[in-house]
XYZ file of C-alpha atoms in Angstrom:
371
model
C 28.442 0.807 25.948
C 25.408 1.908 23.596
C 26.503 2.379 19.864
C 25.059 6.205 19.278
C 22.793 7.197 16.506
C 22.523 10.762 15.021
C 19.426 11.947 13.885
C 20.375 11.503 9.811
C 20.680 7.887 10.677
C 17.477 7.617 12.128
C 16.182 9.657 9.059
C 17.633 7.809 6.511
C 17.087 4.188 8.406
C 13.180 5.315 8.623
C 12.821 5.894 5.234
C 14.572 2.904 4.154
C 12.020 0.951 6.224
C 9.171 3.266 4.961
C 10.014 2.249 1.738
C 10.781 5.790 1.118
C 14.536 5.890 -0.018
C 13.978 4.404 -3.278
C 10.463 3.095 -4.704
C 10.204 -0.527 -4.327
C 8.680 -3.596 -6.698
C 6.500 -4.899 -4.635
C 3.112 -5.680 -4.739
C 0.653 -3.193 -3.013
C -0.758 -5.759 -0.725
C 2.642 -7.149 0.355
C 3.695 -3.328 1.185
C 0.455 -2.268 3.222
C 1.756 -5.655 5.336
C 4.751 -4.526 5.486
C 3.858 -1.075 7.147
C 1.602 -2.576 9.236
C -1.287 -0.525 7.637
C -1.699 3.107 5.952
C -3.861 5.401 8.193
C -6.904 5.982 6.355
C -9.005 8.236 8.334
C -9.113 10.261 5.058
C -10.813 7.651 2.620
C -8.122 8.085 -0.350
C -4.707 9.026 1.688
C -2.973 5.354 0.916
C -3.505 5.953 -2.844
C -0.982 8.522 -3.068
C 0.990 6.795 0.363
C 1.710 3.721 -1.666
C 2.135 5.624 -5.177
C 5.251 7.464 -3.130
C 6.587 4.209 -2.332
C 5.924 1.683 -4.928
C 7.417 1.500 -8.563
C 4.616 0.798 -11.222
C 1.743 1.264 -8.672
C -1.630 1.839 -9.988
C -4.872 3.521 -8.275
C -6.711 1.058 -9.458
C -4.809 -1.770 -8.600
C -5.722 -0.738 -4.712
C -9.359 -0.163 -5.719
C -9.342 -3.803 -6.580
C -7.831 -5.372 -3.321
C -10.401 -3.430 -1.497
C -13.471 -4.815 -3.555
C -11.859 -8.483 -3.223
C -11.465 -7.902 0.224
C -7.867 -8.626 0.274
C -7.306 -5.287 2.331
C -10.046 -3.508 4.516
C -10.297 -0.377 6.318
C -11.467 -0.831 10.094
C -10.871 0.896 13.210
C -7.594 -0.246 14.605
C -4.444 1.595 15.717
C -5.108 5.242 17.583
C -8.431 4.364 17.572
C -8.334 5.687 13.715
C -9.173 3.978 10.591
C -6.369 2.217 8.995
C -5.960 0.240 5.533
C -4.535 -3.031 6.696
C -4.512 -6.592 5.165
C -7.301 -9.081 5.774
C -4.752 -11.609 7.734
C -3.423 -8.262 9.897
C -7.279 -6.795 10.563
C -8.157 -10.169 11.893
C -5.053 -10.403 14.018
C -4.944 -6.995 15.261
C -8.213 -5.732 16.234
C -8.139 -8.252 19.204
C -4.854 -6.718 20.128
C -5.705 -3.263 19.953
C -9.227 -3.742 21.842
C -8.301 -2.547 25.603
C -7.162 0.778 23.768
C -10.499 1.253 22.026
C -12.462 0.402 25.029
C -10.335 2.505 27.321
C -10.846 5.680 24.684
C -14.154 4.893 24.693
C -14.851 5.120 28.274
C -13.124 8.701 28.063
C -15.175 9.684 25.149
C -17.885 12.371 24.615
C -20.267 9.041 23.788
C -19.877 7.032 26.443
C -22.580 8.664 28.831
C -25.299 8.751 25.982
C -24.438 5.072 25.653
C -24.623 4.457 29.476
C -26.451 1.667 30.988
C -26.734 -0.145 27.614
C -25.275 -3.774 28.000
C -22.323 -4.563 25.752
C -23.303 -7.800 24.876
C -26.435 -7.386 23.986
C -25.795 -4.103 21.859
C -23.019 -6.088 19.766
C -25.485 -9.138 19.072
C -28.112 -6.695 18.139
C -25.739 -5.192 16.141
C -24.745 -8.182 14.411
C -28.249 -9.185 13.683
C -29.090 -5.562 12.162
C -25.794 -5.994 9.699
C -26.393 -9.549 8.702
C -28.231 -8.677 5.674
C -25.823 -6.097 4.204
C -23.810 -3.370 5.320
C -25.669 -0.337 6.741
C -24.657 3.559 6.969
C -24.673 5.165 10.172
C -28.537 6.930 9.950
C -29.681 3.293 9.167
C -27.822 2.082 12.367
C -28.781 4.935 14.104
C -32.446 3.647 13.439
C -32.161 -0.071 14.258
C -30.057 0.523 17.235
C -32.349 3.170 18.924
C -35.714 1.023 18.194
C -34.358 -1.323 20.790
C -32.846 1.754 23.293
C -35.216 4.534 22.568
C -33.939 6.720 25.671
C -30.502 6.186 24.526
C -28.579 8.876 22.356
C -28.765 6.957 18.880
C -25.051 8.754 17.499
C -23.506 6.956 21.223
C -24.992 3.698 20.171
C -23.190 3.713 17.183
C -19.983 4.947 18.057
C -20.520 2.190 20.953
C -21.079 -0.563 18.434
C -17.921 0.423 16.443
C -15.960 0.156 18.989
C -17.085 -3.097 20.658
C -17.647 -4.693 17.573
C -15.302 -5.322 14.620
C -16.884 -2.952 11.823
C -15.208 -2.594 8.579
C -16.089 0.128 6.276
C -16.825 -1.366 2.712
C -16.458 0.025 -0.681
C -17.564 2.119 -2.421
C -15.935 4.067 0.465
C -12.574 3.790 0.084
C -12.044 3.629 -3.471
C -10.360 6.361 -5.427
C -12.735 8.894 -7.430
C -15.879 7.655 -5.469
C -17.391 10.046 -3.129
C -19.780 7.383 -1.143
C -20.431 8.011 2.373
C -19.685 5.121 5.026
C -20.995 1.957 5.305
C -20.067 -0.882 7.753
C -20.317 -4.354 7.925
C -19.071 -6.927 10.547
C -15.624 -7.698 9.663
C -15.449 -11.350 10.162
C -18.370 -11.660 8.134
C -16.873 -9.130 5.187
C -13.915 -11.313 5.299
C -15.252 -14.624 5.701
C -12.841 -15.608 8.297
C -13.389 -15.547 11.741
C -11.351 -13.286 14.273
C -8.069 -14.005 15.911
C -8.971 -15.881 19.587
C -8.317 -13.005 21.883
C -6.786 -15.701 24.252
C -4.327 -16.409 21.687
C -3.384 -12.839 21.138
C -1.104 -13.024 24.377
C 1.847 -14.126 22.240
C 0.925 -11.208 19.729
C 3.312 -8.504 21.021
C 6.754 -9.788 20.483
C 5.974 -10.756 16.768
C 4.020 -7.127 16.700
C 7.421 -5.213 18.041
C 9.318 -7.044 15.750
C 6.920 -5.863 12.482
C 6.753 -2.721 14.250
C 10.824 -2.098 13.996
C 11.211 -3.752 10.715
C 9.086 -0.652 9.473
C 9.617 2.087 11.830
C 13.039 0.854 13.663
C 15.204 1.708 15.838
C 12.671 3.040 18.320
C 11.752 3.165 21.701
C 8.856 1.534 23.579
C 7.181 5.026 23.781
C 7.469 5.151 19.995
C 5.533 1.821 19.051
C 3.075 3.236 22.447
C 2.566 6.451 20.007
C 2.038 4.490 16.664
C -0.589 1.816 18.615
C -1.893 3.638 21.350
C -1.431 0.895 23.812
C 0.621 1.138 26.654
C 2.643 -1.358 28.697
C 5.436 -2.388 25.819
C 8.660 -2.071 27.711
C 8.604 -5.171 28.972
C 7.854 -6.871 25.723
C 10.856 -4.736 24.329
C 13.304 -6.066 26.535
C 12.248 -9.269 26.700
C 13.312 -9.833 23.041
C 16.868 -10.738 21.699
C 17.053 -6.866 20.329
C 19.973 -4.844 19.565
C 20.266 -1.549 21.152
C 21.372 1.961 20.427
C 21.317 5.506 21.906
C 19.757 8.405 20.640
C 21.537 12.040 20.606
C 19.469 13.084 23.714
C 20.542 9.371 25.428
C 17.151 7.613 25.015
C 17.633 3.615 24.421
C 16.908 2.672 20.897
C 15.522 -0.803 20.343
C 16.147 -2.820 16.775
C 16.126 -6.064 15.158
C 19.624 -8.126 15.897
C 19.718 -8.456 11.812
C 18.730 -5.190 10.756
C 20.747 -3.043 8.836
C 21.400 1.066 9.598
C 21.360 3.303 6.478
C 24.387 5.363 5.818
C 23.493 8.981 6.786
C 25.423 10.158 3.853
C 22.961 8.441 1.701
C 21.399 11.095 -1.315
C 17.652 11.202 -1.003
C 15.471 12.704 -3.823
C 12.424 15.003 -2.720
C 9.303 13.325 -2.340
C 5.589 13.587 -1.796
C 4.179 11.846 1.621
C 0.468 11.778 1.857
C -1.624 13.398 4.240
C -2.125 11.189 7.596
C 0.967 8.966 6.807
C 2.398 7.251 9.721
C 5.509 8.295 8.633
C 4.476 11.079 11.049
C 2.686 9.463 13.246
C 4.535 6.696 14.652
C 7.162 7.946 17.229
C 7.033 9.730 20.098
C 10.083 11.481 18.883
C 8.950 12.876 15.351
C 12.261 14.813 15.011
C 14.165 11.984 12.887
C 11.653 13.414 10.103
C 9.738 16.385 11.178
C 11.393 19.587 13.204
C 9.182 20.528 16.159
C 9.254 24.009 15.039
C 7.177 22.947 11.693
C 4.754 20.370 13.419
C 1.844 23.432 14.050
C 2.298 23.775 9.901
C 1.496 19.615 9.115
C -0.511 18.716 12.196
C -3.568 21.251 12.961
C -5.248 21.666 16.109
C -8.628 19.868 14.813
C -6.811 16.696 13.751
C -5.891 17.326 9.972
C -2.340 15.804 9.119
C -1.704 17.461 6.050
C 0.357 15.980 2.837
C 4.418 16.698 3.073
C 7.083 16.885 1.073
C 10.617 15.716 1.728
C 13.534 17.345 1.165
C 17.171 15.985 2.055
C 14.821 13.785 3.942
C 13.102 15.906 6.009
C 9.754 17.226 6.144
C 10.038 20.613 4.477
C 6.638 22.074 3.424
C 2.853 20.584 2.613
C 1.122 19.818 -0.676
C -2.714 19.632 -1.896
C -4.530 18.633 -4.650
C -6.739 21.314 -6.424
C -9.209 20.314 -9.012
C -11.650 22.586 -10.687
C -13.495 21.341 -14.010
C -10.636 19.316 -16.451
C -7.620 21.151 -14.500
C -5.908 19.122 -11.900
C -2.822 20.708 -9.472
C -0.511 19.454 -7.016
C 0.036 22.897 -5.081
C 3.531 22.601 -2.883
C 3.796 25.187 0.288
C 7.552 25.170 0.996
C 8.514 26.043 4.454
C 12.034 28.021 3.149
C 12.732 28.590 -0.444
C 13.940 25.257 -2.324
C 17.146 24.569 -4.073
C 16.765 24.606 -7.873
C 17.471 20.873 -7.632
C 14.672 19.890 -5.504
C 11.790 22.412 -6.759
C 12.496 20.415 -10.372
C 12.509 17.250 -8.410
C 9.152 18.129 -6.923
C 8.123 19.870 -10.506
C 8.710 16.129 -11.916
C 7.256 14.123 -9.255
C 3.865 16.250 -9.023
C 3.416 15.769 -12.656
C 4.018 12.169 -12.445
C 1.604 12.075 -9.556
C -0.970 14.040 -11.606
C -0.591 11.318 -14.351
C -1.492 8.494 -11.678
C -4.411 10.346 -9.684
C -6.188 12.485 -12.463
C -5.601 10.876 -15.950
C -8.067 12.499 -17.278
C -7.261 16.539 -16.385
C -6.195 18.394 -19.747
C -4.014 20.752 -17.776
C -2.340 18.725 -15.172
C 0.326 21.538 -13.105
C 2.653 22.006 -10.107
C 2.544 25.215 -8.406
C 4.554 26.394 -5.701
C 3.134 28.853 -3.191
C 5.578 31.227 -1.528
C 7.338 30.482 1.044
C 5.267 31.500 4.680
C 7.745 33.523 6.771
């Protein structure tokens, strides 16, 4: 008989593995590797995402990693831009490629690139990017000169799927307002992509890493995280410890991984917008109640920054800036206990000290709970 796990045990265990139970003294690059990347659809989301996890994290630390090419922003899991280590970018992109191909075939861009030979487009794109990174407009010009009858935007999007393109700095640097510029991932990193033939052994290693950061979990959970399918056979072939969730789903975990005591106290905490904490399970109720999901995940694909209260999403937050002022605005879903409000107030001021050190009047504001 499988050991049952209640929702609070899953919650506390997930927070511990996501480095959100207590701040860790871990290098930012090591944290990015442990988390298997941070979603970076909004270019600067990883900054508060790492700040809330790491003791002593400085925003310029991540900027240095980006400019020194130790980490990179590239389209990966779920077809979204992720910040990952250089090693993981080269390893993950070939593994994730079938999902990207499937997504492109069903996208609005497929018709506009119909009839364009894939190998020829990639070769032409490599030639265009050989000298320097190019922005979307420059790529449209370069590609449409070769395929004048195709839709230029579709050609660029096809190239982003068919070839591994990195979004390079200054895009992604805190405080920079730069437009996207693309370079070939292997050229930018100065290392070859992983051999696609060798990635057949990757799923088992990636399942273990996923469970280390997001487990216990189901194959459907990992499939939600990455966008691939057919992972159940990989899970069942591994030496895993198994549990059962409250709804009867079978959960897999690493054989030596520890569970966290459900009675563990959790301080109120800020979580970044687009954070994978909320995006990496088919069943998100271990951290986000179903009734709160529409307040966090909008119909146009925005994932708002959230606050954790007793370990669960209890509201949203955002930056507001004007001239020399900066504020963190918290929108709780329900009235906050004084202790949680005080904790968020203190955390918000620390966040502003890290994100906006030149602001003369930093403040944390609390909106009235809606409804």
